[in-house]
PDB file of C-alpha atoms in Angstrom:
ATOM      1  CA  LEU A   1      14.261 -16.934-130.747  1.00 69.00           C
ATOM      2  CA  GLU A   2      13.109 -17.938-134.225  1.00 76.00           C
ATOM      3  CA  ALA A   3      13.330 -21.649-133.394  1.00 78.00           C
ATOM      4  CA  ASN A   4      11.082 -20.872-130.319  1.00 79.00           C
ATOM      5  CA  LEU A   5       8.576 -19.080-132.404  1.00 80.00           C
ATOM      6  CA  THR A   6       8.537 -21.930-134.960  1.00 85.00           C
ATOM      7  CA  ASN A   7       7.915 -24.438-132.201  1.00 82.00           C
ATOM      8  CA  ILE A   8       5.055 -22.286-130.793  1.00 76.00           C
ATOM      9  CA  VAL A   9       3.401 -22.096-134.159  1.00 78.00           C
ATOM     10  CA  LYS A  10       3.764 -25.789-134.727  1.00 82.00           C
ATOM     11  CA  PHE A  11       2.153 -26.399-131.355  1.00 76.00           C
ATOM     12  CA  LEU A  12      -0.719 -24.045-131.992  1.00 72.00           C
ATOM     13  CA  ASN A  13      -1.407 -25.540-135.489  1.00 78.00           C
ATOM     14  CA  GLU A  14      -1.868 -29.051-133.806  1.00 80.00           C
ATOM     15  CA  LEU A  15      -4.681 -27.752-131.492  1.00 71.00           C
ATOM     16  CA  ASN A  16      -8.328 -27.444-132.124  1.00 77.00           C
ATOM     17  CA  GLU A  17     -10.417 -24.374-131.244  1.00 72.00           C
ATOM     18  CA  GLU A  18     -11.474 -25.795-128.005  1.00 76.00           C
ATOM     19  CA  GLU A  19      -7.948 -26.599-126.847  1.00 73.00           C
ATOM     20  CA  ILE A  20      -6.667 -23.116-127.919  1.00 69.00           C
ATOM     21  CA  VAL A  21      -9.366 -21.513-125.781  1.00 67.00           C
ATOM     22  CA  GLU A  22      -8.262 -23.930-122.883  1.00 72.00           C
ATOM     23  CA  VAL A  23      -4.601 -22.689-123.355  1.00 64.00           C
ATOM     24  CA  ILE A  24      -5.735 -18.957-123.241  1.00 63.00           C
ATOM     25  CA  CYS A  25      -7.964 -19.316-120.183  1.00 61.00           C
ATOM     26  CA  GLU A  26      -5.681 -21.571-118.127  1.00 67.00           C
ATOM     27  CA  ASP A  27      -4.653 -20.168-114.758  1.00 61.00           C
ATOM     28  CA  TYR A  28      -0.992 -20.735-114.652  1.00 56.00           C
ATOM     29  CA  GLU A  29      -0.954 -19.717-110.939  1.00 55.00           C
ATOM     30  CA  ILE A  30       2.087 -17.443-111.530  1.00 52.00           C
ATOM     31  CA  TYR A  31       1.857 -14.917-108.628  1.00 50.00           C
ATOM     32  CA  SER A  32       4.122 -12.165-107.698  1.00 45.00           C
ATOM     33  CA  ARG A  33       4.026  -9.105-105.424  1.00 47.00           C
ATOM     34  CA  PHE A  34       2.387  -7.135-108.276  1.00 48.00           C
ATOM     35  CA  SER A  35       0.131  -9.759-109.832  1.00 53.00           C
ATOM     36  CA  PHE A  36      -2.330 -11.766-107.997  1.00 62.00           C
ATOM     37  CA  SER A  37      -5.308 -13.854-109.032  1.00 70.00           C
ATOM     38  CA  THR A  38      -7.714 -16.278-107.258  1.00 79.00           C
ATOM     39  CA  PRO A  39      -6.549 -19.821-107.226  1.00 82.00           C
ATOM     40  CA  SER A  40      -8.606 -22.321-109.173  1.00 84.00           C
ATOM     41  CA  THR A  41      -9.723 -24.262-105.995  1.00 89.00           C
ATOM     42  CA  LEU A  42     -11.260 -21.025-104.438  1.00 91.00           C
ATOM     43  CA  SER A  43     -13.011 -20.190-107.718  1.00 92.00           C
ATOM     44  CA  GLU A  44     -14.450 -23.716-107.928  1.00 94.00           C
ATOM     45  CA  LEU A  45     -15.739 -23.501-104.277  1.00 96.00           C
ATOM     46  CA  ALA A  46     -17.195 -20.131-104.871  1.00 96.00           C
ATOM     47  CA  ILE A  47     -18.990 -21.268-107.976  1.00 96.00           C
ATOM     48  CA  LYS A  48     -20.592 -24.261-106.120  1.00 96.00           C
ATOM     49  CA  ILE A  49     -21.780 -21.826-103.318  1.00 97.00           C
ATOM     50  CA  LEU A  50     -23.136 -19.228-105.870  1.00 97.00           C
ATOM     51  CA  GLU A  51     -24.935 -21.696-107.940  1.00 95.00           C
ATOM     52  CA  GLN A  52     -27.382 -22.160-105.041  1.00 93.00           C
ATOM     53  CA  ALA A  53     -28.838 -18.687-105.988  1.00 94.00           C
ATOM     54  CA  ASN A  54     -31.271 -17.932-108.841  1.00 95.00           C
ATOM     55  CA  GLY A  55     -30.310 -15.668-111.639  1.00 96.00           C
ATOM     56  CA  ASN A  56     -27.580 -15.383-114.148  1.00 96.00           C
ATOM     57  CA  LYS A  57     -25.968 -12.032-113.519  1.00 97.00           C
ATOM     58  CA  VAL A  58     -22.404 -12.576-112.156  1.00 97.00           C
ATOM     59  CA  LEU A  59     -20.151  -9.962-110.742  1.00 97.00           C
ATOM     60  CA  ASP A  60     -16.370 -10.340-109.795  1.00 97.00           C
ATOM     61  CA  LEU A  61     -15.232  -7.337-107.772  1.00 95.00           C
ATOM     62  CA  CYS A  62     -11.435  -7.007-107.939  1.00 93.00           C
ATOM     63  CA  SER A  63     -11.317  -9.439-110.738  1.00 91.00           C
ATOM     64  CA  TYR A  64      -7.454  -9.309-111.287  1.00 89.00           C
ATOM     65  CA  VAL A  65      -6.747 -11.381-114.409  1.00 88.00           C
ATOM     66  CA  GLY A  66     -10.341 -12.776-114.614  1.00 90.00           C
ATOM     67  CA  ASN A  67      -9.580 -16.398-113.317  1.00 90.00           C
ATOM     68  CA  PHE A  68     -12.925 -16.587-111.386  1.00 94.00           C
ATOM     69  CA  LEU A  69     -14.953 -15.253-114.382  1.00 95.00           C
ATOM     70  CA  THR A  70     -13.251 -17.609-116.958  1.00 92.00           C
ATOM     71  CA  LYS A  71     -13.788 -20.513-114.813  1.00 92.00           C
ATOM     72  CA  TYR A  72     -17.439 -19.570-114.219  1.00 95.00           C
ATOM     73  CA  ALA A  73     -17.943 -18.860-117.884  1.00 94.00           C
ATOM     74  CA  SER A  74     -16.398 -22.286-118.874  1.00 91.00           C
ATOM     75  CA  LYS A  75     -19.450 -23.917-117.013  1.00 92.00           C
ATOM     76  CA  TYR A  76     -22.106 -21.533-117.810  1.00 93.00           C
ATOM     77  CA  LYS A  77     -21.841 -19.798-121.237  1.00 91.00           C
ATOM     78  CA  ASN A  78     -25.419 -18.115-121.245  1.00 93.00           C
ATOM     79  CA  TYR A  79     -24.859 -15.944-118.028  1.00 96.00           C
ATOM     80  CA  SER A  80     -23.953 -12.228-117.970  1.00 96.00           C
ATOM     81  CA  TYR A  81     -20.579 -11.508-116.517  1.00 97.00           C
ATOM     82  CA  THR A  82     -19.047  -8.201-115.157  1.00 97.00           C
ATOM     83  CA  GLY A  83     -15.630  -7.765-113.709  1.00 96.00           C
ATOM     84  CA  ILE A  84     -14.402  -4.740-112.054  1.00 95.00           C
ATOM     85  CA  GLU A  85     -10.649  -4.171-111.675  1.00 93.00           C
ATOM     86  CA  ILE A  86      -8.540  -1.046-111.178  1.00 91.00           C
ATOM     87  CA  ASN A  87      -5.612  -2.405-113.223  1.00 90.00           C
ATOM     88  CA  TYR A  88      -6.148  -1.784-116.884  1.00 90.00           C
ATOM     89  CA  HIS A  89      -3.530  -4.533-117.995  1.00 87.00           C
ATOM     90  CA  ASN A  90      -5.306  -7.212-116.027  1.00 88.00           C
ATOM     91  CA  ASN A  91      -8.446  -6.024-117.730  1.00 90.00           C
ATOM     92  CA  ILE A  92      -7.150  -6.717-121.099  1.00 89.00           C
ATOM     93  CA  LEU A  93      -6.214 -10.367-120.080  1.00 87.00           C
ATOM     94  CA  THR A  94      -9.685 -10.826-118.679  1.00 90.00           C
ATOM     95  CA  GLU A  95     -11.306  -9.505-121.832  1.00 92.00           C
ATOM     96  CA  GLU A  96      -9.306 -11.742-123.972  1.00 90.00           C
ATOM     97  CA  LYS A  97     -10.140 -14.739-122.018  1.00 90.00           C
ATOM     98  CA  LEU A  98     -13.842 -14.106-121.946  1.00 92.00           C
ATOM     99  CA  SER A  99     -13.866 -13.261-125.701  1.00 90.00           C
ATOM    100  CA  ALA A 100     -12.136 -16.444-126.390  1.00 88.00           C
ATOM    101  CA  GLN A 101     -14.888 -18.283-124.477  1.00 90.00           C
ATOM    102  CA  LYS A 102     -17.623 -16.336-126.443  1.00 91.00           C
ATOM    103  CA  VAL A 103     -19.511 -15.190-123.481  1.00 90.00           C
ATOM    104  CA  LEU A 104     -21.459 -11.929-122.742  1.00 83.00           C
ATOM    105  CA  ALA A 105     -19.047  -9.986-120.433  1.00 93.00           C
ATOM    106  CA  ASP A 106     -18.473  -6.367-119.303  1.00 95.00           C
ATOM    107  CA  VAL A 107     -14.916  -5.678-118.010  1.00 96.00           C
ATOM    108  CA  ILE A 108     -14.857  -2.367-116.143  1.00 95.00           C
ATOM    109  CA  SER A 109     -11.638  -0.561-115.381  1.00 94.00           C
ATOM    110  CA  ASP A 110     -12.438   1.255-112.214  1.00 91.00           C
ATOM    111  CA  ASN A 111     -11.754   1.423-108.538  1.00 86.00           C
ATOM    112  CA  VAL A 112     -14.268  -0.828-106.645  1.00 86.00           C
ATOM    113  CA  LEU A 113     -13.928   1.561-103.649  1.00 80.00           C
ATOM    114  CA  GLY A 114     -16.502   4.161-104.269  1.00 74.00           C
ATOM    115  CA  TYR A 115     -17.801   2.592-107.446  1.00 83.00           C
ATOM    116  CA  LYS A 116     -21.390   3.522-107.976  1.00 83.00           C
ATOM    117  CA  PHE A 117     -23.487   0.329-108.986  1.00 87.00           C
ATOM    118  CA  TYR A 118     -26.377   1.023-111.417  1.00 87.00           C
ATOM    119  CA  LYS A 119     -27.736  -2.372-111.338  1.00 92.00           C
ATOM    120  CA  SER A 120     -27.890  -5.366-109.126  1.00 95.00           C
ATOM    121  CA  TYR A 121     -26.177  -8.851-109.361  1.00 97.00           C
ATOM    122  CA  ASP A 122     -27.500 -12.367-108.451  1.00 98.00           C
ATOM    123  CA  LYS A 123     -24.193 -13.750-107.755  1.00 98.00           C
ATOM    124  CA  ILE A 124     -21.021 -11.898-106.550  1.00 98.00           C
ATOM    125  CA  PHE A 125     -17.480 -12.881-105.810  1.00 97.00           C
ATOM    126  CA  CYS A 126     -14.892 -10.672-104.272  1.00 96.00           C
ATOM    127  CA  ASN A 127     -11.253 -11.559-103.443  1.00 93.00           C
ATOM    128  CA  TYR A 128     -10.051  -8.079-102.650  1.00 91.00           C
ATOM    129  CA  PRO A 129      -6.456  -6.830-101.627  1.00 87.00           C
ATOM    130  CA  PHE A 130      -6.191  -7.263 -97.865  1.00 83.00           C
ATOM    131  CA  SER A 131      -5.002  -4.393 -95.686  1.00 75.00           C
ATOM    132  CA  LEU A 132      -5.241  -1.708 -98.298  1.00 78.00           C
ATOM    133  CA  LYS A 133      -4.438   1.778 -97.083  1.00 76.00           C
ATOM    134  CA  LEU A 134      -7.139   4.170 -97.944  1.00 76.00           C
ATOM    135  CA  GLN A 135      -6.570   7.876 -98.596  1.00 73.00           C
ATOM    136  CA  GLU A 136      -8.613  10.704 -97.270  1.00 72.00           C
ATOM    137  CA  LYS A 137     -10.168  11.454-100.699  1.00 71.00           C
ATOM    138  CA  ASP A 138     -11.364   7.790-100.952  1.00 69.00           C
ATOM    139  CA  TYR A 139     -13.790   8.227 -97.947  1.00 69.00           C
ATOM    140  CA  ASP A 140     -15.929  10.909 -99.798  1.00 68.00           C
ATOM    141  CA  ALA A 141     -16.588   8.639-102.912  1.00 67.00           C
ATOM    142  CA  ILE A 142     -17.052   5.622-100.591  1.00 69.00           C
ATOM    143  CA  ASN A 143     -19.736   7.340 -98.218  1.00 67.00           C
ATOM    144  CA  LYS A 144     -21.510   8.835-101.300  1.00 67.00           C
ATOM    145  CA  ASN A 145     -22.024   5.569-102.950  1.00 61.00           C
ATOM    146  CA  ASN A 146     -22.690   3.498 -99.864  1.00 63.00           C
ATOM    147  CA  LYS A 147     -26.577   3.120-100.373  1.00 62.00           C
ATOM    148  CA  LYS A 148     -27.584  -0.008 -98.307  1.00 57.00           C
ATOM    149  CA  LEU A 149     -25.647   0.235 -95.211  1.00 56.00           C
ATOM    150  CA  ASP A 150     -26.504   2.958 -92.659  1.00 58.00           C
ATOM    151  CA  ILE A 151     -22.982   3.779 -91.679  1.00 62.00           C
ATOM    152  CA  GLU A 152     -20.442   6.429 -92.528  1.00 62.00           C
ATOM    153  CA  PHE A 153     -16.923   5.149 -93.127  1.00 62.00           C
ATOM    154  CA  SER A 154     -14.020   6.869 -91.520  1.00 60.00           C
ATOM    155  CA  LYS A 155     -10.325   6.115 -90.810  1.00 62.00           C
ATOM    156  CA  ARG A 156     -11.285   3.819 -87.935  1.00 62.00           C
ATOM    157  CA  ILE A 157     -12.931   1.290 -90.264  1.00 66.00           C
ATOM    158  CA  THR A 158     -10.520  -0.939 -92.200  1.00 70.00           C
ATOM    159  CA  SER A 159     -10.702  -1.097 -95.915  1.00 78.00           C
ATOM    160  CA  ASP A 160     -11.854  -4.697 -95.581  1.00 82.00           C
ATOM    161  CA  TRP A 161     -15.383  -3.535 -94.606  1.00 80.00           C
ATOM    162  CA  VAL A 162     -15.530  -0.942 -97.319  1.00 81.00           C
ATOM    163  CA  PHE A 163     -15.025  -3.839 -99.980  1.00 87.00           C
ATOM    164  CA  ILE A 164     -17.728  -5.817 -98.004  1.00 86.00           C
ATOM    165  CA  SER A 165     -19.918  -2.812 -98.292  1.00 84.00           C
ATOM    166  CA  SER A 166     -19.396  -2.698-102.083  1.00 88.00           C
ATOM    167  CA  VAL A 167     -20.480  -6.326-102.283  1.00 92.00           C
ATOM    168  CA  ILE A 168     -23.697  -5.562-100.354  1.00 89.00           C
ATOM    169  CA  ASN A 169     -24.407  -2.465-102.445  1.00 87.00           C
ATOM    170  CA  ALA A 170     -24.220  -4.524-105.722  1.00 93.00           C
ATOM    171  CA  LEU A 171     -26.185  -7.576-104.391  1.00 95.00           C
ATOM    172  CA  ALA A 172     -29.689  -8.295-105.640  1.00 95.00           C
ATOM    173  CA  GLU A 173     -32.296  -8.818-103.086  1.00 92.00           C
ATOM    174  CA  ASN A 174     -32.300 -12.641-103.246  1.00 94.00           C
ATOM    175  CA  GLY A 175     -28.575 -12.733-104.490  1.00 96.00           C
ATOM    176  CA  LYS A 176     -25.802 -14.607-103.052  1.00 97.00           C
ATOM    177  CA  ALA A 177     -22.144 -13.447-102.528  1.00 97.00           C
ATOM    178  CA  VAL A 178     -18.832 -15.010-101.593  1.00 97.00           C
ATOM    179  CA  THR A 179     -16.111 -12.841-100.229  1.00 95.00           C
ATOM    180  CA  ILE A 180     -12.559 -13.982 -99.414  1.00 93.00           C
ATOM    181  CA  MET A 181     -11.214 -12.045 -96.287  1.00 89.00           C
ATOM    182  CA  PRO A 182      -8.723 -12.317 -93.550  1.00 86.00           C
ATOM    183  CA  ASN A 183      -9.864 -13.674 -90.166  1.00 83.00           C
ATOM    184  CA  GLY A 184      -9.315 -10.284 -88.463  1.00 79.00           C
ATOM    185  CA  VAL A 185     -12.191  -8.793 -90.113  1.00 78.00           C
ATOM    186  CA  LEU A 186     -14.672 -10.948 -88.087  1.00 75.00           C
ATOM    187  CA  TYR A 187     -13.428  -9.574 -84.700  1.00 71.00           C
ATOM    188  CA  LYS A 188     -11.989  -6.147 -85.375  1.00 62.00           C
TER     189      LYS A 188
END
């Protein structure tokens, strides 16, 4: 163990500040049943699509460990970044990555479902968990904060549409959003 720590310290001492930030923010694409993040290729594609919109307020709904936000922040330091994620431990990783990049960021530990948005965002990315089972109590909060769609969510609507509704509720009038979703959402 001591030899490993010595090698790690030696390795870090040989890096400059930019290289250390790169190591911290790297997406090592280690996924498990309980830990998920957006692959780099999807983040890069989403950034290209979102850059067609004006504005600099970026939101990542279900931000997991912040891979999309850190990838975006590495290209555009002067933007304002917000991530909303229910998993507190993931938020700590996201905060550390964005702090290392020295960007303006707000990482919110909350449930995207039923979250009340107090401001609008120019660019939104959402890679939500598919086929999430909602509880009865979730529907009250969801319907209370659904301000842009003239529908009431019930058990008949899949959670996919609730996440999409959150994206719509947070989107600025001329904003652009990218949402990753399964095929079934389009015809169910």
